[in-house]
Amino acid sequence: MEIKTFKDHESLSAAVAAEILATLKNKPGAVICLASGETPRRTCQLLVELARRDKTDISQFTFIGLDEWVGIPPENAGSCHYFFQHELLDPLKIPNQQVHLFDGMSEDLREECTKMDAVIGEKGGIDLIVVGIGMNGHIGFNEPGVSFDNYSHVIDLDETTITVGQKYFTTPVSLQKGITLGLKHLLNAKKAILIANGTKKAGVIRDTVEQKVNNNFPATVMQQHASGFVMIDEGAASLLNQSK
Ligand code: F6R
């Protein structure tokens, strides 16, 4: 695992967008998995801008959505689906058949997981996964205590996730479960990037890189990835030993 520090959220986002573009230029049919949320929003916007400026056709990749809130429909602006569609997939004109998002409204969530794992397997695995980190150290909805051996699964959300998650919604919603790729998917991905910005993430970034690997702090899994990168801005890096 390698740590890369950037001046601010903008330069961090530009670097991650450039990394995604480079992956797609190198392998147009790559399998890319992204998280939704505040951290990757600017990355998505810059990727769209870069692709347009560059005039590169990057519409051939397979997109995998990292996770979804169970019980939240895609038209709800707080859903992960809405984020992916509006920030990335529509602007890049990615055909639906190349897009694989969990349906959090499905009556058979187990089947959703089976389908997702099958798609990733058929495509030969994930080339690049870009994830955020929650205030409890979660990645996707891999909450504290999760097994690193899980593939896609449905999980009870941690109290922190339920509370912090309200920030995505305009009116209070009941958040209880999430459906998510597992950490085994992250470990199996050819390259994994965890991104974080701002001083509010400084504590969780310190724990990610300085705690011993343990499943009570799921993001420590990044230490086990041979091609894992923690890409952060100076705020998120501010509690790291080496930056003191
Ligand atoms: C969302 C997801 C979550 C977020 C994390 C950080 O798809 O997978 O794990 O990445 O909660 O969220 P932000 O970026 O909003 O701070």
PDB file of C-alpha atoms and ligand atoms in Angstrom:
ATOM      1  CA  MET A   1       0.000   0.000   0.000  1.00  0.00           C
ATOM      2  CA  GLU A   2       1.254   3.447  -0.880  1.00  0.00           C
ATOM      3  CA  ILE A   3       0.117   6.834   0.442  1.00  0.00           C
ATOM      4  CA  LYS A   4      -0.097   9.785  -1.945  1.00  0.00           C
ATOM      5  CA  THR A   5      -0.820  13.228  -0.523  1.00  0.00           C
ATOM      6  CA  PHE A   6      -2.208  16.152  -2.524  1.00  0.00           C
ATOM      7  CA  LYS A   7      -2.575  19.806  -1.638  1.00  0.00           C
ATOM      8  CA  ASP A   8      -6.377  19.880  -1.663  1.00  0.00           C
ATOM      9  CA  HIS A   9      -9.524  18.062  -2.717  1.00  0.00           C
ATOM     10  CA  GLU A  10      -9.347  19.562  -6.208  1.00  0.00           C
ATOM     11  CA  SER A  11      -5.830  18.298  -6.984  1.00  0.00           C
ATOM     12  CA  LEU A  12      -6.633  14.932  -5.383  1.00  0.00           C
ATOM     13  CA  SER A  13      -9.764  14.614  -7.531  1.00  0.00           C
ATOM     14  CA  ALA A  14      -7.832  15.602 -10.667  1.00  0.00           C
ATOM     15  CA  ALA A  15      -5.228  12.914  -9.987  1.00  0.00           C
ATOM     16  CA  VAL A  16      -7.857  10.221  -9.425  1.00  0.00           C
ATOM     17  CA  ALA A  17      -9.766  11.263 -12.563  1.00  0.00           C
ATOM     18  CA  ALA A  18      -6.508  11.101 -14.544  1.00  0.00           C
ATOM     19  CA  GLU A  19      -5.819   7.645 -13.124  1.00  0.00           C
ATOM     20  CA  ILE A  20      -9.252   6.378 -14.194  1.00  0.00           C
ATOM     21  CA  LEU A  21      -8.797   7.882 -17.667  1.00  0.00           C
ATOM     22  CA  ALA A  22      -5.360   6.288 -17.993  1.00  0.00           C
ATOM     23  CA  THR A  23      -6.823   2.901 -17.027  1.00  0.00           C
ATOM     24  CA  LEU A  24      -9.495   3.271 -19.717  1.00  0.00           C
ATOM     25  CA  LYS A  25      -7.039   4.375 -22.397  1.00  0.00           C
ATOM     26  CA  ASN A  26      -4.896   1.394 -21.613  1.00  0.00           C
ATOM     27  CA  LYS A  27      -7.856  -1.003 -21.540  1.00  0.00           C
ATOM     28  CA  PRO A  28     -11.053   0.451 -23.071  1.00  0.00           C
ATOM     29  CA  GLY A  29     -13.149  -2.483 -21.846  1.00  0.00           C
ATOM     30  CA  ALA A  30     -11.889  -2.221 -18.260  1.00  0.00           C
ATOM     31  CA  VAL A  31     -14.103  -2.989 -15.277  1.00  0.00           C
ATOM     32  CA  ILE A  32     -14.255   0.069 -13.060  1.00  0.00           C
ATOM     33  CA  CYS A  33     -15.938   0.213  -9.665  1.00  0.00           C
ATOM     34  CA  LEU A  34     -16.604   3.477  -7.875  1.00  0.00           C
ATOM     35  CA  ALA A  35     -18.112   4.599  -4.603  1.00  0.00           C
ATOM     36  CA  SER A  36     -20.657   7.385  -4.486  1.00  0.00           C
ATOM     37  CA  GLY A  37     -20.617  10.204  -1.924  1.00  0.00           C
ATOM     38  CA  GLU A  38     -19.086  13.600  -1.317  1.00  0.00           C
ATOM     39  CA  THR A  39     -15.470  12.519  -1.754  1.00  0.00           C
ATOM     40  CA  PRO A  40     -15.658  11.113  -5.338  1.00  0.00           C
ATOM     41  CA  ARG A  41     -18.182  13.666  -6.678  1.00  0.00           C
ATOM     42  CA  ARG A  42     -15.476  16.017  -7.957  1.00  0.00           C
ATOM     43  CA  THR A  43     -13.491  13.087  -9.372  1.00  0.00           C
ATOM     44  CA  CYS A  44     -16.513  12.097 -11.458  1.00  0.00           C
ATOM     45  CA  GLN A  45     -17.044  15.658 -12.680  1.00  0.00           C
ATOM     46  CA  LEU A  46     -13.381  16.018 -13.636  1.00  0.00           C
ATOM     47  CA  LEU A  47     -13.363  12.636 -15.368  1.00  0.00           C
ATOM     48  CA  VAL A  48     -16.299  13.751 -17.520  1.00  0.00           C
ATOM     49  CA  GLU A  49     -14.507  17.042 -18.328  1.00  0.00           C
ATOM     50  CA  LEU A  50     -11.212  15.291 -19.071  1.00  0.00           C
ATOM     51  CA  ALA A  51     -12.824  12.733 -21.359  1.00  0.00           C
ATOM     52  CA  ARG A  52     -14.605  15.493 -23.293  1.00  0.00           C
ATOM     53  CA  ARG A  53     -11.471  17.630 -23.602  1.00  0.00           C
ATOM     54  CA  ASP A  54      -9.379  14.641 -24.518  1.00  0.00           C
ATOM     55  CA  LYS A  55     -11.967  13.499 -27.084  1.00  0.00           C
ATOM     56  CA  THR A  56     -11.251   9.930 -26.004  1.00  0.00           C
ATOM     57  CA  ASP A  57     -14.073   7.485 -26.374  1.00  0.00           C
ATOM     58  CA  ILE A  58     -14.242   5.989 -22.909  1.00  0.00           C
ATOM     59  CA  SER A  59     -17.757   4.635 -23.283  1.00  0.00           C
ATOM     60  CA  GLN A  60     -16.768   0.987 -23.548  1.00  0.00           C
ATOM     61  CA  PHE A  61     -15.994   0.192 -19.963  1.00  0.00           C
ATOM     62  CA  THR A  62     -18.068  -1.850 -17.556  1.00  0.00           C
ATOM     63  CA  PHE A  63     -19.224   0.125 -14.564  1.00  0.00           C
ATOM     64  CA  ILE A  64     -19.874  -1.486 -11.198  1.00  0.00           C
ATOM     65  CA  GLY A  65     -21.590   0.518  -8.465  1.00  0.00           C
ATOM     66  CA  LEU A  66     -19.963  -0.210  -5.117  1.00  0.00           C
ATOM     67  CA  ASP A  67     -23.072  -0.220  -2.968  1.00  0.00           C
ATOM     68  CA  GLU A  68     -26.647   0.906  -2.335  1.00  0.00           C
ATOM     69  CA  TRP A  69     -28.966   1.712   0.551  1.00  0.00           C
ATOM     70  CA  VAL A  70     -31.579  -1.012   0.916  1.00  0.00           C
ATOM     71  CA  GLY A  71     -35.106   0.386   0.472  1.00  0.00           C
ATOM     72  CA  ILE A  72     -34.056   3.609  -1.262  1.00  0.00           C
ATOM     73  CA  PRO A  73     -35.309   3.886  -4.865  1.00  0.00           C
ATOM     74  CA  PRO A  74     -33.030   5.040  -7.710  1.00  0.00           C
ATOM     75  CA  GLU A  75     -35.005   8.253  -8.253  1.00  0.00           C
ATOM     76  CA  ASN A  76     -34.196   9.396  -4.711  1.00  0.00           C
ATOM     77  CA  ALA A  77     -31.339  11.901  -5.078  1.00  0.00           C
ATOM     78  CA  GLY A  78     -29.678  10.394  -1.984  1.00  0.00           C
ATOM     79  CA  SER A  79     -29.376   6.937  -3.539  1.00  0.00           C
ATOM     80  CA  CYS A  80     -26.048   5.705  -4.851  1.00  0.00           C
ATOM     81  CA  HIS A  81     -27.826   4.862  -8.125  1.00  0.00           C
ATOM     82  CA  TYR A  82     -28.858   8.499  -8.615  1.00  0.00           C
ATOM     83  CA  PHE A  83     -25.316   9.673  -7.932  1.00  0.00           C
ATOM     84  CA  PHE A  84     -23.722   7.263 -10.433  1.00  0.00           C
ATOM     85  CA  GLN A  85     -26.309   8.017 -13.115  1.00  0.00           C
ATOM     86  CA  HIS A  86     -26.171  11.797 -12.835  1.00  0.00           C
ATOM     87  CA  GLU A  87     -22.516  12.386 -12.044  1.00  0.00           C
ATOM     88  CA  LEU A  88     -20.973   9.836 -14.373  1.00  0.00           C
ATOM     89  CA  LEU A  89     -23.012   7.456 -16.473  1.00  0.00           C
ATOM     90  CA  ASP A  90     -25.389   9.895 -18.212  1.00  0.00           C
ATOM     91  CA  PRO A  91     -22.693  12.521 -18.936  1.00  0.00           C
ATOM     92  CA  LEU A  92     -20.376   9.827 -20.344  1.00  0.00           C
ATOM     93  CA  LYS A  93     -23.271   8.136 -22.204  1.00  0.00           C
ATOM     94  CA  ILE A  94     -22.431   4.700 -20.858  1.00  0.00           C
ATOM     95  CA  PRO A  95     -24.909   2.164 -22.334  1.00  0.00           C
ATOM     96  CA  ASN A  96     -27.117   0.490 -19.721  1.00  0.00           C
ATOM     97  CA  GLN A  97     -25.887  -2.981 -20.586  1.00  0.00           C
ATOM     98  CA  GLN A  98     -22.401  -1.967 -19.385  1.00  0.00           C
ATOM     99  CA  VAL A  99     -23.716  -0.714 -16.067  1.00  0.00           C
ATOM    100  CA  HIS A 100     -24.246  -2.911 -13.020  1.00  0.00           C
ATOM    101  CA  LEU A 101     -25.807  -1.302  -9.982  1.00  0.00           C
ATOM    102  CA  PHE A 102     -27.387  -2.993  -6.984  1.00  0.00           C
ATOM    103  CA  ASP A 103     -31.153  -2.636  -6.861  1.00  0.00           C
ATOM    104  CA  GLY A 104     -31.788  -1.693  -3.247  1.00  0.00           C
ATOM    105  CA  MET A 105     -35.533  -2.126  -3.835  1.00  0.00           C
ATOM    106  CA  SER A 106     -35.277  -5.739  -4.993  1.00  0.00           C
ATOM    107  CA  GLU A 107     -37.376  -8.305  -3.166  1.00  0.00           C
ATOM    108  CA  ASP A 108     -34.532 -10.759  -3.590  1.00  0.00           C
ATOM    109  CA  LEU A 109     -31.400  -9.021  -2.362  1.00  0.00           C
ATOM    110  CA  ARG A 110     -29.517 -12.321  -2.225  1.00  0.00           C
ATOM    111  CA  GLU A 111     -30.119 -12.662  -5.956  1.00  0.00           C
ATOM    112  CA  GLU A 112     -28.812  -9.115  -6.473  1.00  0.00           C
ATOM    113  CA  CYS A 113     -25.572 -10.197  -4.792  1.00  0.00           C
ATOM    114  CA  THR A 114     -25.346 -13.392  -6.846  1.00  0.00           C
ATOM    115  CA  LYS A 115     -25.874 -11.425 -10.082  1.00  0.00           C
ATOM    116  CA  MET A 116     -23.214  -8.868  -9.156  1.00  0.00           C
ATOM    117  CA  ASP A 117     -20.634 -11.490  -8.238  1.00  0.00           C
ATOM    118  CA  ALA A 118     -21.383 -13.365 -11.487  1.00  0.00           C
ATOM    119  CA  VAL A 119     -20.925 -10.240 -13.642  1.00  0.00           C
ATOM    120  CA  ILE A 120     -17.609  -9.398 -11.985  1.00  0.00           C
ATOM    121  CA  GLY A 121     -16.456 -12.994 -12.470  1.00  0.00           C
ATOM    122  CA  GLU A 122     -17.527 -13.122 -16.131  1.00  0.00           C
ATOM    123  CA  LYS A 123     -15.731  -9.855 -16.883  1.00  0.00           C
ATOM    124  CA  GLY A 124     -12.492 -11.205 -15.426  1.00  0.00           C
ATOM    125  CA  GLY A 125     -12.532  -9.157 -12.223  1.00  0.00           C
ATOM    126  CA  ILE A 126     -12.301  -5.482 -11.357  1.00  0.00           C
ATOM    127  CA  ASP A 127      -9.447  -3.534 -12.928  1.00  0.00           C
ATOM    128  CA  LEU A 128      -9.757  -0.451 -10.768  1.00  0.00           C
ATOM    129  CA  ILE A 129     -11.820   0.155  -7.643  1.00  0.00           C
ATOM    130  CA  VAL A 130     -12.043   3.637  -6.121  1.00  0.00           C
ATOM    131  CA  VAL A 131     -13.551   3.760  -2.654  1.00  0.00           C
ATOM    132  CA  GLY A 132     -14.183   6.314   0.068  1.00  0.00           C
ATOM    133  CA  ILE A 133     -14.003   5.825   3.816  1.00  0.00           C
ATOM    134  CA  GLY A 134     -16.747   6.302   6.390  1.00  0.00           C
ATOM    135  CA  MET A 135     -16.329   7.860   9.820  1.00  0.00           C
ATOM    136  CA  ASN A 136     -16.314   4.331  11.282  1.00  0.00           C
ATOM    137  CA  GLY A 137     -13.684   3.044   8.860  1.00  0.00           C
ATOM    138  CA  HIS A 138     -16.170   1.396   6.519  1.00  0.00           C
ATOM    139  CA  ILE A 139     -15.502   0.850   2.840  1.00  0.00           C
ATOM    140  CA  GLY A 140     -18.647   0.610   0.769  1.00  0.00           C
ATOM    141  CA  PHE A 141     -21.022  -0.758   3.381  1.00  0.00           C
ATOM    142  CA  ASN A 142     -18.448  -3.105   4.827  1.00  0.00           C
ATOM    143  CA  GLU A 143     -19.143  -2.124   8.387  1.00  0.00           C
ATOM    144  CA  PRO A 144     -16.955  -2.762  11.463  1.00  0.00           C
ATOM    145  CA  GLY A 145     -16.747  -6.491  12.199  1.00  0.00           C
ATOM    146  CA  VAL A 146     -17.238  -7.554   8.557  1.00  0.00           C
ATOM    147  CA  SER A 147     -15.268 -10.494   7.188  1.00  0.00           C
ATOM    148  CA  PHE A 148     -12.544  -9.689   4.659  1.00  0.00           C
ATOM    149  CA  ASP A 149     -13.614 -12.856   2.822  1.00  0.00           C
ATOM    150  CA  ASN A 150     -17.042 -11.572   1.816  1.00  0.00           C
ATOM    151  CA  TYR A 151     -18.079 -10.985  -1.748  1.00  0.00           C
ATOM    152  CA  SER A 152     -21.360  -9.105  -2.314  1.00  0.00           C
ATOM    153  CA  HIS A 153     -23.638  -9.145   0.707  1.00  0.00           C
ATOM    154  CA  VAL A 154     -26.423  -7.436   2.576  1.00  0.00           C
ATOM    155  CA  ILE A 155     -25.460  -5.978   5.922  1.00  0.00           C
ATOM    156  CA  ASP A 156     -27.004  -4.196   8.916  1.00  0.00           C
ATOM    157  CA  LEU A 157     -25.730  -0.653   8.885  1.00  0.00           C
ATOM    158  CA  ASP A 158     -23.663   0.591  11.783  1.00  0.00           C
ATOM    159  CA  GLU A 159     -25.106   3.445  13.905  1.00  0.00           C
ATOM    160  CA  THR A 160     -22.465   5.842  12.567  1.00  0.00           C
ATOM    161  CA  THR A 161     -23.404   5.049   8.968  1.00  0.00           C
ATOM    162  CA  ILE A 162     -27.108   5.518   9.721  1.00  0.00           C
ATOM    163  CA  THR A 163     -26.486   8.906  11.327  1.00  0.00           C
ATOM    164  CA  VAL A 164     -23.874  10.227   8.886  1.00  0.00           C
ATOM    165  CA  GLY A 165     -25.843   8.848   5.915  1.00  0.00           C
ATOM    166  CA  GLN A 166     -28.649  11.326   6.481  1.00  0.00           C
ATOM    167  CA  LYS A 167     -26.412  13.976   4.869  1.00  0.00           C
ATOM    168  CA  TYR A 168     -27.260  12.600   1.409  1.00  0.00           C
ATOM    169  CA  PHE A 169     -31.015  13.058   1.838  1.00  0.00           C
ATOM    170  CA  THR A 170     -33.161  16.169   1.833  1.00  0.00           C
ATOM    171  CA  THR A 171     -35.670  14.665   4.280  1.00  0.00           C
ATOM    172  CA  PRO A 172     -34.938  12.138   7.066  1.00  0.00           C
ATOM    173  CA  VAL A 173     -35.016   8.523   5.841  1.00  0.00           C
ATOM    174  CA  SER A 174     -34.928   5.183   7.586  1.00  0.00           C
ATOM    175  CA  LEU A 175     -31.578   3.573   6.781  1.00  0.00           C
ATOM    176  CA  GLN A 176     -31.135   0.078   8.163  1.00  0.00           C
ATOM    177  CA  LYS A 177     -29.396  -2.149   5.684  1.00  0.00           C
ATOM    178  CA  GLY A 178     -26.957  -1.770   2.859  1.00  0.00           C
ATOM    179  CA  ILE A 179     -26.056  -3.966  -0.102  1.00  0.00           C
ATOM    180  CA  THR A 180     -22.415  -3.834  -1.014  1.00  0.00           C
ATOM    181  CA  LEU A 181     -19.472  -5.401  -2.761  1.00  0.00           C
ATOM    182  CA  GLY A 182     -17.335  -7.237  -0.232  1.00  0.00           C
ATOM    183  CA  LEU A 183     -13.755  -6.609   0.758  1.00  0.00           C
ATOM    184  CA  LYS A 184     -12.750  -9.743  -1.129  1.00  0.00           C
ATOM    185  CA  HIS A 185     -13.709  -7.888  -4.302  1.00  0.00           C
ATOM    186  CA  LEU A 186     -11.457  -5.037  -3.245  1.00  0.00           C
ATOM    187  CA  LEU A 187      -8.597  -7.390  -2.431  1.00  0.00           C
ATOM    188  CA  ASN A 188      -9.038  -9.148  -5.791  1.00  0.00           C
ATOM    189  CA  ALA A 189      -9.157  -5.911  -7.803  1.00  0.00           C
ATOM    190  CA  LYS A 190      -6.053  -5.278  -9.873  1.00  0.00           C
ATOM    191  CA  LYS A 191      -5.734  -1.829  -8.344  1.00  0.00           C
ATOM    192  CA  ALA A 192      -7.495  -0.258  -5.358  1.00  0.00           C
ATOM    193  CA  ILE A 193      -7.569   3.417  -4.466  1.00  0.00           C
ATOM    194  CA  LEU A 194      -9.014   4.774  -1.238  1.00  0.00           C
ATOM    195  CA  ILE A 195      -9.672   8.507  -1.327  1.00  0.00           C
ATOM    196  CA  ALA A 196     -10.352  10.945   1.499  1.00  0.00           C
ATOM    197  CA  ASN A 197     -10.233  14.670   1.993  1.00  0.00           C
ATOM    198  CA  GLY A 198     -10.519  17.188   4.784  1.00  0.00           C
ATOM    199  CA  THR A 199      -9.473  17.223   8.431  1.00  0.00           C
ATOM    200  CA  LYS A 200     -12.682  15.430   9.447  1.00  0.00           C
ATOM    201  CA  LYS A 201     -11.228  12.320   7.785  1.00  0.00           C
ATOM    202  CA  ALA A 202      -7.764  12.727   9.381  1.00  0.00           C
ATOM    203  CA  GLY A 203      -8.514  10.359  12.280  1.00  0.00           C
ATOM    204  CA  VAL A 204      -9.896   7.569  10.108  1.00  0.00           C
ATOM    205  CA  ILE A 205      -6.996   7.898   7.682  1.00  0.00           C
ATOM    206  CA  ARG A 206      -4.511   7.641  10.543  1.00  0.00           C
ATOM    207  CA  ASP A 207      -6.302   4.486  11.733  1.00  0.00           C
ATOM    208  CA  THR A 208      -6.390   3.056   8.191  1.00  0.00           C
ATOM    209  CA  VAL A 209      -2.650   3.203   7.759  1.00  0.00           C
ATOM    210  CA  GLU A 210      -1.362   2.984  11.346  1.00  0.00           C
ATOM    211  CA  GLN A 211      -3.653   0.421  13.017  1.00  0.00           C
ATOM    212  CA  LYS A 212      -2.836  -3.247  12.694  1.00  0.00           C
ATOM    213  CA  VAL A 213      -5.015  -4.837  10.035  1.00  0.00           C
ATOM    214  CA  ASN A 214      -8.275  -5.734  11.771  1.00  0.00           C
ATOM    215  CA  ASN A 215     -11.860  -6.169  10.701  1.00  0.00           C
ATOM    216  CA  ASN A 216     -13.196  -3.792  13.359  1.00  0.00           C
ATOM    217  CA  PHE A 217     -11.661  -1.086  11.222  1.00  0.00           C
ATOM    218  CA  PRO A 218     -12.412  -2.407   7.725  1.00  0.00           C
ATOM    219  CA  ALA A 219     -10.332   0.198   5.852  1.00  0.00           C
ATOM    220  CA  THR A 220      -7.165  -1.368   7.286  1.00  0.00           C
ATOM    221  CA  VAL A 221      -7.741  -3.984   4.558  1.00  0.00           C
ATOM    222  CA  MET A 222      -5.980  -1.512   2.238  1.00  0.00           C
ATOM    223  CA  GLN A 223      -2.682  -2.471   3.879  1.00  0.00           C
ATOM    224  CA  GLN A 224      -3.094  -5.962   2.435  1.00  0.00           C
ATOM    225  CA  HIS A 225      -3.490  -4.798  -1.165  1.00  0.00           C
ATOM    226  CA  ALA A 226      -0.265  -5.103  -3.144  1.00  0.00           C
ATOM    227  CA  SER A 227      -1.491  -2.448  -5.563  1.00  0.00           C
ATOM    228  CA  GLY A 228      -3.378  -0.361  -3.015  1.00  0.00           C
ATOM    229  CA  PHE A 229      -3.156   3.427  -2.842  1.00  0.00           C
ATOM    230  CA  VAL A 230      -4.437   5.786  -0.190  1.00  0.00           C
ATOM    231  CA  MET A 231      -4.853   9.103  -2.008  1.00  0.00           C
ATOM    232  CA  ILE A 232      -5.617  11.981   0.347  1.00  0.00           C
ATOM    233  CA  ASP A 233      -5.380  15.727   0.653  1.00  0.00           C
ATOM    234  CA  GLU A 234      -3.287  17.533   3.263  1.00  0.00           C
ATOM    235  CA  GLY A 235      -6.263  17.825   5.618  1.00  0.00           C
ATOM    236  CA  ALA A 236      -6.883  14.085   5.672  1.00  0.00           C
ATOM    237  CA  ALA A 237      -3.123  13.471   6.031  1.00  0.00           C
ATOM    238  CA  SER A 238      -2.743  15.877   8.944  1.00  0.00           C
ATOM    239  CA  LEU A 239      -2.683  13.235  11.709  1.00  0.00           C
ATOM    240  CA  LEU A 240      -0.295  10.841  10.008  1.00  0.00           C
ATOM    241  CA  ASN A 241       2.935  10.186  11.847  1.00  0.00           C
ATOM    242  CA  GLN A 242       5.146  11.046   8.894  1.00  0.00           C
ATOM    243  CA  SER A 243       3.442  14.415   8.324  1.00  0.00           C
ATOM    244  CA  LYS A 244       4.039  15.600  11.910  1.00  0.00           C
TER     245      LYS A 244
HETATM  246  C1  F6R B   1     -20.774   5.242  -0.777  1.00  0.00           C
HETATM  247  C2  F6R B   1     -19.802   4.440  -0.010  1.00  0.00           C
HETATM  248  C3  F6R B   1     -19.384   4.901   1.341  1.00  0.00           C
HETATM  249  C4  F6R B   1     -18.667   6.238   1.260  1.00  0.00           C
HETATM  250  C5  F6R B   1     -18.165   6.715   2.612  1.00  0.00           C
HETATM  251  C6  F6R B   1     -17.616   8.124   2.559  1.00  0.00           C
HETATM  252  O1  F6R B   1     -21.003   4.640  -2.024  1.00  0.00           O
HETATM  253  O2  F6R B   1     -19.364   3.431  -0.461  1.00  0.00           O
HETATM  254  O3  F6R B   1     -18.560   3.943   1.930  1.00  0.00           O
HETATM  255  O4  F6R B   1     -17.576   6.120   0.391  1.00  0.00           O
HETATM  256  O5  F6R B   1     -19.197   6.665   3.568  1.00  0.00           O
HETATM  257  O6  F6R B   1     -18.611   9.000   2.128  1.00  0.00           O
HETATM  258  P1  F6R B   1     -18.282  10.502   1.765  1.00  0.00           P
HETATM  259  O7  F6R B   1     -17.408  10.494   0.582  1.00  0.00           O
HETATM  260  O8  F6R B   1     -19.645  11.118   1.477  1.00  0.00           O
HETATM  261  O9  F6R B   1     -17.622  11.089   2.959  1.00  0.00           O
END
